[in-house]
Amino acid sequence: MSESFAAGRVAVITGGASGIGRAAGRRAAQAGMKIVLVDVNAAKLAATATELGGVVGTGNVRAEVVDVADPAAMVALAQSVEAGWGAPTLLMNNAAFFVAGGAGGILDPIENWERTFAINVLGPVNGVQAFLPGMLRAERPGVIVNTGSKQGLTNPPGNPAYNTSKAAVNAYTQNLARDLREREGSQVSAHLLIPGWTTTGEAEHRPGAWLPEQVVGYMEAAIARDEFFILCPDEETPNSVDHKRIFWNAMDIIDKRPALSRWHPAWKERFAEFMKRDLK
């Protein structure tokens, strides 16, 4: 899947003004691609577009202030991009919404749930609905990357709205991958990016976290190997630890344990002992 970052091709990246999206844009610029950056933060978007234009030429970068939760706006964007540049070979549905420090929990305000799902779940759906038809018509290799989260796999307490939305992205992207795999004539593949601890936004980089550029580099290599689950490590948590956490969580169903037993007082010590062993 070398088409993920290929010279002369088109990359559409949502949440492209900062963090992992910006890092993906930088990689696309280095490859000599035409780049469509999509975000709702106009100031950051303009700054990133200017930066990338200095690498690949201002005429090869489009900065689009579009809310991914608006399906009509996403369809209009796809029509405009295809009319000018053709269908993308890389569609990265990366925009995300996260609220911390609010009421929290199951009784978080419904507005938080609605906005979280509108961006985190329907954002990727809208991106695929808008751009996939053109990617299929182009009859050439293409890549769709949806950004998930480890919280959608292991479901840690603290932010159920975000966890649930990212679990939905996991389920949706698996269905998308199966559809594309079985669709006659399709040369488009789907992949689920699952970042580890990553310095994003304006946060200060802390030892142990990965930089967004490391995530994108890991993603590119995984796509080249045609991997669906792109489970990123970081400097504190290797894949072996994530594998055990994911396995334990899945075994809650098989062993009829309490929900999220990893955090249940009666199972805390057993989980700690399990984590000391190697998976077999």
mmCIF file of C-alpha atoms in Angstrom:
data_model
loop_
_atom_site.group_PDB
_atom_site.id
_atom_site.type_symbol
_atom_site.label_atom_id
_atom_site.label_comp_id
_atom_site.label_asym_id
_atom_site.label_seq_id
_atom_site.Cartn_x
_atom_site.Cartn_y
_atom_site.Cartn_z
ATOM 1 C CA MET A 1 0.000 0.000 0.000
ATOM 2 C CA SER A 2 2.665 2.484 -1.076
ATOM 3 C CA GLU A 3 -0.157 4.761 -2.234
ATOM 4 C CA SER A 4 -0.667 5.936 1.364
ATOM 5 C CA PHE A 5 1.993 8.605 0.822
ATOM 6 C CA ALA A 6 2.687 8.857 -2.912
ATOM 7 C CA ALA A 7 3.945 11.836 -4.909
ATOM 8 C CA GLY A 8 1.297 13.586 -6.969
ATOM 9 C CA ARG A 9 -1.591 11.872 -5.210
ATOM 10 C CA VAL A 10 -4.182 13.505 -2.939
ATOM 11 C CA ALA A 11 -4.403 13.240 0.853
ATOM 12 C CA VAL A 12 -7.484 14.367 2.794
ATOM 13 C CA ILE A 13 -6.832 14.693 6.514
ATOM 14 C CA THR A 14 -9.463 15.741 9.046
ATOM 15 C CA GLY A 15 -8.303 17.174 12.333
ATOM 16 C CA GLY A 16 -5.364 18.282 10.228
ATOM 17 C CA ALA A 17 -4.461 21.515 12.001
ATOM 18 C CA SER A 18 -2.542 19.951 14.886
ATOM 19 C CA GLY A 19 -1.306 16.755 16.506
ATOM 20 C CA ILE A 20 -1.391 13.508 14.545
ATOM 21 C CA GLY A 21 -3.313 15.128 11.689
ATOM 22 C CA ARG A 22 -0.676 17.814 11.250
ATOM 23 C CA ALA A 23 2.080 15.186 11.399
ATOM 24 C CA ALA A 24 0.308 13.217 8.666
ATOM 25 C CA GLY A 25 0.097 16.401 6.616
ATOM 26 C CA ARG A 26 3.824 16.963 7.059
ATOM 27 C CA ARG A 27 4.549 13.433 5.879
ATOM 28 C CA ALA A 28 2.270 13.934 2.871
ATOM 29 C CA ALA A 29 4.068 17.169 2.023
ATOM 30 C CA GLN A 30 7.448 15.436 2.217
ATOM 31 C CA ALA A 31 6.106 12.843 -0.228
ATOM 32 C CA GLY A 32 5.020 15.545 -2.684
ATOM 33 C CA MET A 33 1.276 15.025 -2.343
ATOM 34 C CA LYS A 34 -1.590 17.419 -2.819
ATOM 35 C CA ILE A 35 -3.051 17.957 0.640
ATOM 36 C CA VAL A 36 -6.513 18.862 1.894
ATOM 37 C CA LEU A 37 -6.447 19.809 5.568
ATOM 38 C CA VAL A 38 -9.824 19.855 7.309
ATOM 39 C CA ASP A 39 -10.396 21.375 10.748
ATOM 40 C CA VAL A 40 -12.672 23.760 12.646
ATOM 41 C CA ASN A 41 -9.844 25.824 14.135
ATOM 42 C CA ALA A 42 -9.274 28.390 11.403
ATOM 43 C CA ALA A 43 -6.160 29.951 12.931
ATOM 44 C CA LYS A 44 -4.306 26.682 13.488
ATOM 45 C CA LEU A 45 -5.459 25.426 10.106
ATOM 46 C CA ALA A 46 -4.053 28.471 8.327
ATOM 47 C CA ALA A 47 -0.732 28.172 10.148
ATOM 48 C CA THR A 48 -0.377 24.486 9.273
ATOM 49 C CA ALA A 49 -1.347 25.118 5.639
ATOM 50 C CA THR A 50 1.288 27.845 5.392
ATOM 51 C CA GLU A 51 3.912 25.514 6.830
ATOM 52 C CA LEU A 52 3.064 22.683 4.430
ATOM 53 C CA GLY A 53 2.824 25.072 1.495
ATOM 54 C CA GLY A 54 6.442 25.982 2.130
ATOM 55 C CA VAL A 55 7.344 22.335 1.538
ATOM 56 C CA VAL A 56 5.108 21.263 -1.328
ATOM 57 C CA GLY A 57 3.973 24.598 -2.757
ATOM 58 C CA THR A 58 1.021 26.736 -1.709
ATOM 59 C CA GLY A 59 -0.985 25.622 -4.737
ATOM 60 C CA ASN A 60 -0.856 22.045 -3.483
ATOM 61 C CA VAL A 61 -2.413 22.684 -0.066
ATOM 62 C CA ARG A 62 -6.067 23.403 0.666
ATOM 63 C CA ALA A 63 -7.193 24.508 4.129
ATOM 64 C CA GLU A 64 -10.890 23.810 4.640
ATOM 65 C CA VAL A 65 -12.828 24.933 7.721
ATOM 66 C CA VAL A 66 -15.418 22.159 7.776
ATOM 67 C CA ASP A 67 -17.215 20.417 10.634
ATOM 68 C CA VAL A 68 -16.926 16.663 10.000
ATOM 69 C CA ALA A 69 -20.247 16.209 11.816
ATOM 70 C CA ASP A 70 -21.991 17.981 8.910
ATOM 71 C CA PRO A 71 -22.638 15.358 6.198
ATOM 72 C CA ALA A 72 -23.708 17.884 3.556
ATOM 73 C CA ALA A 73 -20.557 19.931 4.093
ATOM 74 C CA MET A 74 -18.399 16.826 3.766
ATOM 75 C CA VAL A 75 -20.120 15.803 0.521
ATOM 76 C CA ALA A 76 -19.650 19.318 -0.870
ATOM 77 C CA LEU A 77 -15.975 19.178 0.095
ATOM 78 C CA ALA A 78 -15.519 15.824 -1.649
ATOM 79 C CA GLN A 79 -17.155 17.134 -4.820
ATOM 80 C CA SER A 80 -14.907 20.189 -4.797
ATOM 81 C CA VAL A 81 -11.725 18.184 -4.193
ATOM 82 C CA GLU A 82 -12.543 15.658 -6.893
ATOM 83 C CA ALA A 83 -13.400 18.392 -9.394
ATOM 84 C CA GLY A 84 -10.048 20.071 -8.852
ATOM 85 C CA TRP A 85 -7.623 17.306 -8.007
ATOM 86 C CA GLY A 86 -9.398 13.976 -8.327
ATOM 87 C CA ALA A 87 -10.243 11.450 -5.634
ATOM 88 C CA PRO A 88 -7.852 11.017 -2.707
ATOM 89 C CA THR A 89 -5.604 8.007 -2.340
ATOM 90 C CA LEU A 90 -5.342 8.713 1.386
ATOM 91 C CA LEU A 91 -8.383 9.595 3.474
ATOM 92 C CA MET A 92 -7.513 10.030 7.143
ATOM 93 C CA ASN A 93 -10.555 10.498 9.385
ATOM 94 C CA ASN A 94 -8.652 11.836 12.351
ATOM 95 C CA ALA A 95 -10.793 14.636 13.828
ATOM 96 C CA ALA A 96 -11.844 13.908 17.409
ATOM 97 C CA PHE A 97 -13.738 15.458 20.288
ATOM 98 C CA PHE A 98 -12.802 14.963 23.929
ATOM 99 C CA VAL A 99 -14.221 16.576 27.047
ATOM 100 C CA ALA A 100 -12.432 16.236 30.353
ATOM 101 C CA GLY A 101 -13.136 17.743 33.733
ATOM 102 C CA GLY A 102 -16.909 18.043 33.340
ATOM 103 C CA ALA A 103 -19.608 16.259 35.287
ATOM 104 C CA GLY A 104 -18.231 13.059 33.852
ATOM 105 C CA GLY A 105 -19.461 9.555 34.015
ATOM 106 C CA ILE A 106 -22.679 8.059 32.803
ATOM 107 C CA LEU A 107 -24.602 11.209 33.738
ATOM 108 C CA ASP A 108 -22.482 13.505 31.621
ATOM 109 C CA PRO A 109 -24.737 16.091 29.943
ATOM 110 C CA ILE A 110 -26.459 14.708 26.876
ATOM 111 C CA GLU A 111 -24.944 17.523 24.807
ATOM 112 C CA ASN A 112 -21.501 16.053 25.512
ATOM 113 C CA TRP A 113 -22.627 12.595 24.381
ATOM 114 C CA GLU A 114 -24.220 13.987 21.243
ATOM 115 C CA ARG A 115 -21.228 16.101 20.219
ATOM 116 C CA THR A 116 -18.775 13.291 21.026
ATOM 117 C CA PHE A 117 -20.664 10.857 18.813
ATOM 118 C CA ALA A 118 -21.280 13.421 16.081
ATOM 119 C CA ILE A 119 -17.549 13.992 15.627
ATOM 120 C CA ASN A 120 -15.897 10.764 16.769
ATOM 121 C CA VAL A 121 -18.332 8.310 15.169
ATOM 122 C CA LEU A 122 -20.314 10.110 12.489
ATOM 123 C CA GLY A 123 -17.250 12.121 11.477
ATOM 124 C CA PRO A 124 -15.529 9.020 10.033
ATOM 125 C CA VAL A 125 -18.851 7.792 8.629
ATOM 126 C CA ASN A 126 -19.409 11.140 6.905
ATOM 127 C CA GLY A 127 -15.856 11.110 5.570
ATOM 128 C CA VAL A 128 -16.295 7.658 4.076
ATOM 129 C CA GLN A 129 -19.750 8.438 2.688
ATOM 130 C CA ALA A 130 -18.390 11.566 1.014
ATOM 131 C CA PHE A 131 -15.058 10.343 -0.372
ATOM 132 C CA LEU A 132 -15.273 6.563 -0.814
ATOM 133 C CA PRO A 133 -17.491 6.604 -3.938
ATOM 134 C CA GLY A 134 -14.917 8.689 -5.785
ATOM 135 C CA MET A 135 -12.048 6.551 -4.502
ATOM 136 C CA LEU A 136 -13.800 3.456 -5.858
ATOM 137 C CA ARG A 137 -14.540 5.098 -9.203
ATOM 138 C CA ALA A 138 -10.866 6.021 -9.559
ATOM 139 C CA GLU A 139 -10.001 2.309 -9.728
ATOM 140 C CA ARG A 140 -6.594 2.706 -8.132
ATOM 141 C CA PRO A 141 -5.114 1.773 -4.754
ATOM 142 C CA GLY A 142 -6.277 3.910 -1.876
ATOM 143 C CA VAL A 143 -6.139 3.910 1.905
ATOM 144 C CA ILE A 144 -8.687 4.961 4.526
ATOM 145 C CA VAL A 145 -7.384 5.433 8.065
ATOM 146 C CA ASN A 146 -9.798 5.991 10.946
ATOM 147 C CA THR A 147 -8.234 7.136 14.198
ATOM 148 C CA GLY A 148 -9.443 5.059 17.127
ATOM 149 C CA SER A 149 -8.174 4.846 20.685
ATOM 150 C CA LYS A 150 -6.988 2.240 23.161
ATOM 151 C CA GLN A 151 -9.851 3.492 25.308
ATOM 152 C CA GLY A 152 -12.183 1.992 22.737
ATOM 153 C CA LEU A 153 -10.553 -1.405 23.310
ATOM 154 C CA THR A 154 -9.890 -1.589 27.061
ATOM 155 C CA ASN A 155 -12.627 0.826 28.207
ATOM 156 C CA PRO A 156 -10.952 2.395 31.270
ATOM 157 C CA PRO A 157 -13.217 4.218 33.742
ATOM 158 C CA GLY A 158 -13.414 7.989 33.629
ATOM 159 C CA ASN A 159 -14.899 9.010 30.290
ATOM 160 C CA PRO A 160 -17.611 6.621 29.092
ATOM 161 C CA ALA A 161 -18.783 8.912 26.283
ATOM 162 C CA TYR A 162 -15.343 8.999 24.675
ATOM 163 C CA ASN A 163 -14.720 5.283 25.295
ATOM 164 C CA THR A 164 -18.049 4.327 23.765
ATOM 165 C CA SER A 165 -17.481 6.514 20.717
ATOM 166 C CA LYS A 166 -14.073 4.998 20.051
ATOM 167 C CA ALA A 167 -15.444 1.476 20.546
ATOM 168 C CA ALA A 168 -17.953 2.355 17.830
ATOM 169 C CA VAL A 169 -15.128 3.536 15.545
ATOM 170 C CA ASN A 170 -13.444 0.165 16.073
ATOM 171 C CA ALA A 171 -16.611 -1.728 15.105
ATOM 172 C CA TYR A 172 -17.364 0.562 12.160
ATOM 173 C CA THR A 173 -13.853 0.364 10.720
ATOM 174 C CA GLN A 174 -13.817 -3.427 10.931
ATOM 175 C CA ASN A 175 -17.053 -3.496 8.944
ATOM 176 C CA LEU A 176 -15.611 -1.005 6.462
ATOM 177 C CA ALA A 177 -12.510 -3.153 5.976
ATOM 178 C CA ARG A 178 -14.580 -6.274 5.365
ATOM 179 C CA ASP A 179 -16.798 -4.443 2.873
ATOM 180 C CA LEU A 180 -13.820 -3.132 0.915
ATOM 181 C CA ARG A 181 -12.125 -6.526 1.009
ATOM 182 C CA GLU A 182 -15.142 -8.259 -0.519
ATOM 183 C CA ARG A 183 -16.268 -5.485 -2.871
ATOM 184 C CA GLU A 184 -15.526 -6.490 -6.453
ATOM 185 C CA GLY A 185 -12.916 -4.309 -8.075
ATOM 186 C CA SER A 186 -12.042 -2.401 -4.898
ATOM 187 C CA GLN A 187 -8.399 -1.431 -4.442
ATOM 188 C CA VAL A 188 -9.144 0.588 -1.302
ATOM 189 C CA SER A 189 -8.204 -0.715 2.136
ATOM 190 C CA ALA A 190 -9.271 0.448 5.599
ATOM 191 C CA HIS A 191 -7.120 0.617 8.717
ATOM 192 C CA LEU A 192 -7.722 1.463 12.373
ATOM 193 C CA LEU A 193 -5.031 3.695 13.887
ATOM 194 C CA ILE A 194 -4.787 3.176 17.661
ATOM 195 C CA PRO A 195 -2.302 5.684 19.094
ATOM 196 C CA GLY A 196 -0.548 5.176 22.396
ATOM 197 C CA TRP A 197 0.342 8.017 24.748
ATOM 198 C CA THR A 198 0.966 10.829 22.282
ATOM 199 C CA THR A 199 1.748 14.504 22.752
ATOM 200 C CA THR A 200 -1.004 16.327 20.872
ATOM 201 C CA GLY A 201 -2.430 19.820 20.661
ATOM 202 C CA GLU A 202 -0.499 22.373 22.648
ATOM 203 C CA ALA A 203 0.431 19.965 25.458
ATOM 204 C CA GLU A 204 4.007 19.991 26.691
ATOM 205 C CA HIS A 205 5.895 16.915 25.555
ATOM 206 C CA ARG A 206 6.593 14.615 28.476
ATOM 207 C CA PRO A 207 9.110 11.758 28.724
ATOM 208 C CA GLY A 208 7.409 8.485 27.859
ATOM 209 C CA ALA A 209 5.016 9.900 25.273
ATOM 210 C CA TRP A 210 5.461 9.571 21.536
ATOM 211 C CA LEU A 211 5.498 12.534 19.229
ATOM 212 C CA PRO A 212 2.794 12.643 16.537
ATOM 213 C CA GLU A 213 5.469 12.121 13.886
ATOM 214 C CA GLN A 214 6.399 8.804 15.508
ATOM 215 C CA VAL A 215 2.767 7.694 15.336
ATOM 216 C CA VAL A 216 2.546 8.585 11.642
ATOM 217 C CA GLY A 217 5.800 6.799 10.881
ATOM 218 C CA TYR A 218 4.541 3.688 12.676
ATOM 219 C CA MET A 219 1.241 3.982 10.815
ATOM 220 C CA GLU A 220 2.933 4.217 7.425
ATOM 221 C CA ALA A 221 5.025 1.104 8.082
ATOM 222 C CA ALA A 222 1.979 -0.833 9.316
ATOM 223 C CA ILE A 223 -0.053 0.099 6.224
ATOM 224 C CA ALA A 224 2.840 -1.080 4.034
ATOM 225 C CA ARG A 225 2.505 -4.452 5.808
ATOM 226 C CA ASP A 226 -1.257 -4.348 5.154
ATOM 227 C CA GLU A 227 -2.070 -4.419 8.875
ATOM 228 C CA PHE A 228 -5.591 -3.460 9.916
ATOM 229 C CA PHE A 229 -5.078 -2.836 13.643
ATOM 230 C CA ILE A 230 -2.284 -0.277 13.950
ATOM 231 C CA LEU A 231 -1.698 -0.549 17.691
ATOM 232 C CA CYS A 232 0.989 1.992 18.551
ATOM 233 C CA PRO A 233 3.284 1.593 21.533
ATOM 234 C CA ASP A 234 4.942 4.467 23.364
ATOM 235 C CA GLU A 235 8.029 4.749 25.534
ATOM 236 C CA GLU A 236 6.121 3.572 28.630
ATOM 237 C CA THR A 237 3.768 0.936 27.225
ATOM 238 C CA PRO A 238 5.052 -1.673 24.764
ATOM 239 C CA ASN A 239 2.665 -3.679 22.615
ATOM 240 C CA SER A 240 3.127 -6.696 24.890
ATOM 241 C CA VAL A 241 1.450 -4.817 27.752
ATOM 242 C CA ASP A 242 -1.408 -3.614 25.566
ATOM 243 C CA HIS A 243 -1.940 -7.146 24.255
ATOM 244 C CA LYS A 244 -2.388 -8.479 27.793
ATOM 245 C CA ARG A 245 -4.763 -5.682 28.777
ATOM 246 C CA ILE A 246 -6.877 -6.266 25.664
ATOM 247 C CA PHE A 247 -6.872 -10.036 26.233
ATOM 248 C CA TRP A 248 -7.947 -9.652 29.873
ATOM 249 C CA ASN A 249 -10.772 -7.343 28.877
ATOM 250 C CA ALA A 250 -12.044 -9.818 26.259
ATOM 251 C CA MET A 251 -11.855 -12.686 28.748
ATOM 252 C CA ASP A 252 -14.341 -10.898 31.022
ATOM 253 C CA ILE A 253 -16.991 -12.251 28.630
ATOM 254 C CA ILE A 254 -15.643 -15.787 28.392
ATOM 255 C CA ASP A 255 -14.969 -16.199 32.127
ATOM 256 C CA LYS A 256 -18.219 -14.467 33.168
ATOM 257 C CA ARG A 257 -16.377 -11.922 35.263
ATOM 258 C CA PRO A 258 -17.813 -8.568 36.386
ATOM 259 C CA ALA A 259 -17.798 -5.785 33.811
ATOM 260 C CA LEU A 260 -14.378 -4.138 33.597
ATOM 261 C CA SER A 261 -13.020 -6.593 36.163
ATOM 262 C CA ARG A 262 -9.554 -5.122 35.776
ATOM 263 C CA TRP A 263 -10.759 -2.267 37.996
ATOM 264 C CA HIS A 264 -12.956 -4.401 40.299
ATOM 265 C CA PRO A 265 -11.586 -4.624 43.882
ATOM 266 C CA ALA A 266 -12.154 -8.380 44.004
ATOM 267 C CA TRP A 267 -10.144 -8.924 40.812
ATOM 268 C CA LYS A 268 -7.399 -6.331 41.248
ATOM 269 C CA GLU A 269 -4.768 -8.726 42.590
ATOM 270 C CA ARG A 270 -5.570 -11.424 40.031
ATOM 271 C CA PHE A 271 -5.177 -8.900 37.234
ATOM 272 C CA ALA A 272 -1.817 -7.779 38.648
ATOM 273 C CA GLU A 273 -0.618 -11.399 38.731
ATOM 274 C CA PHE A 274 -1.846 -11.957 35.173
ATOM 275 C CA MET A 275 0.145 -8.965 33.935
ATOM 276 C CA LYS A 276 3.352 -10.494 35.323
ATOM 277 C CA ARG A 277 2.987 -13.523 33.040
ATOM 278 C CA ASP A 278 3.672 -13.815 29.339
ATOM 279 C CA LEU A 279 0.767 -14.375 26.977
ATOM 280 C CA LYS A 280 0.760 -17.837 25.436
#
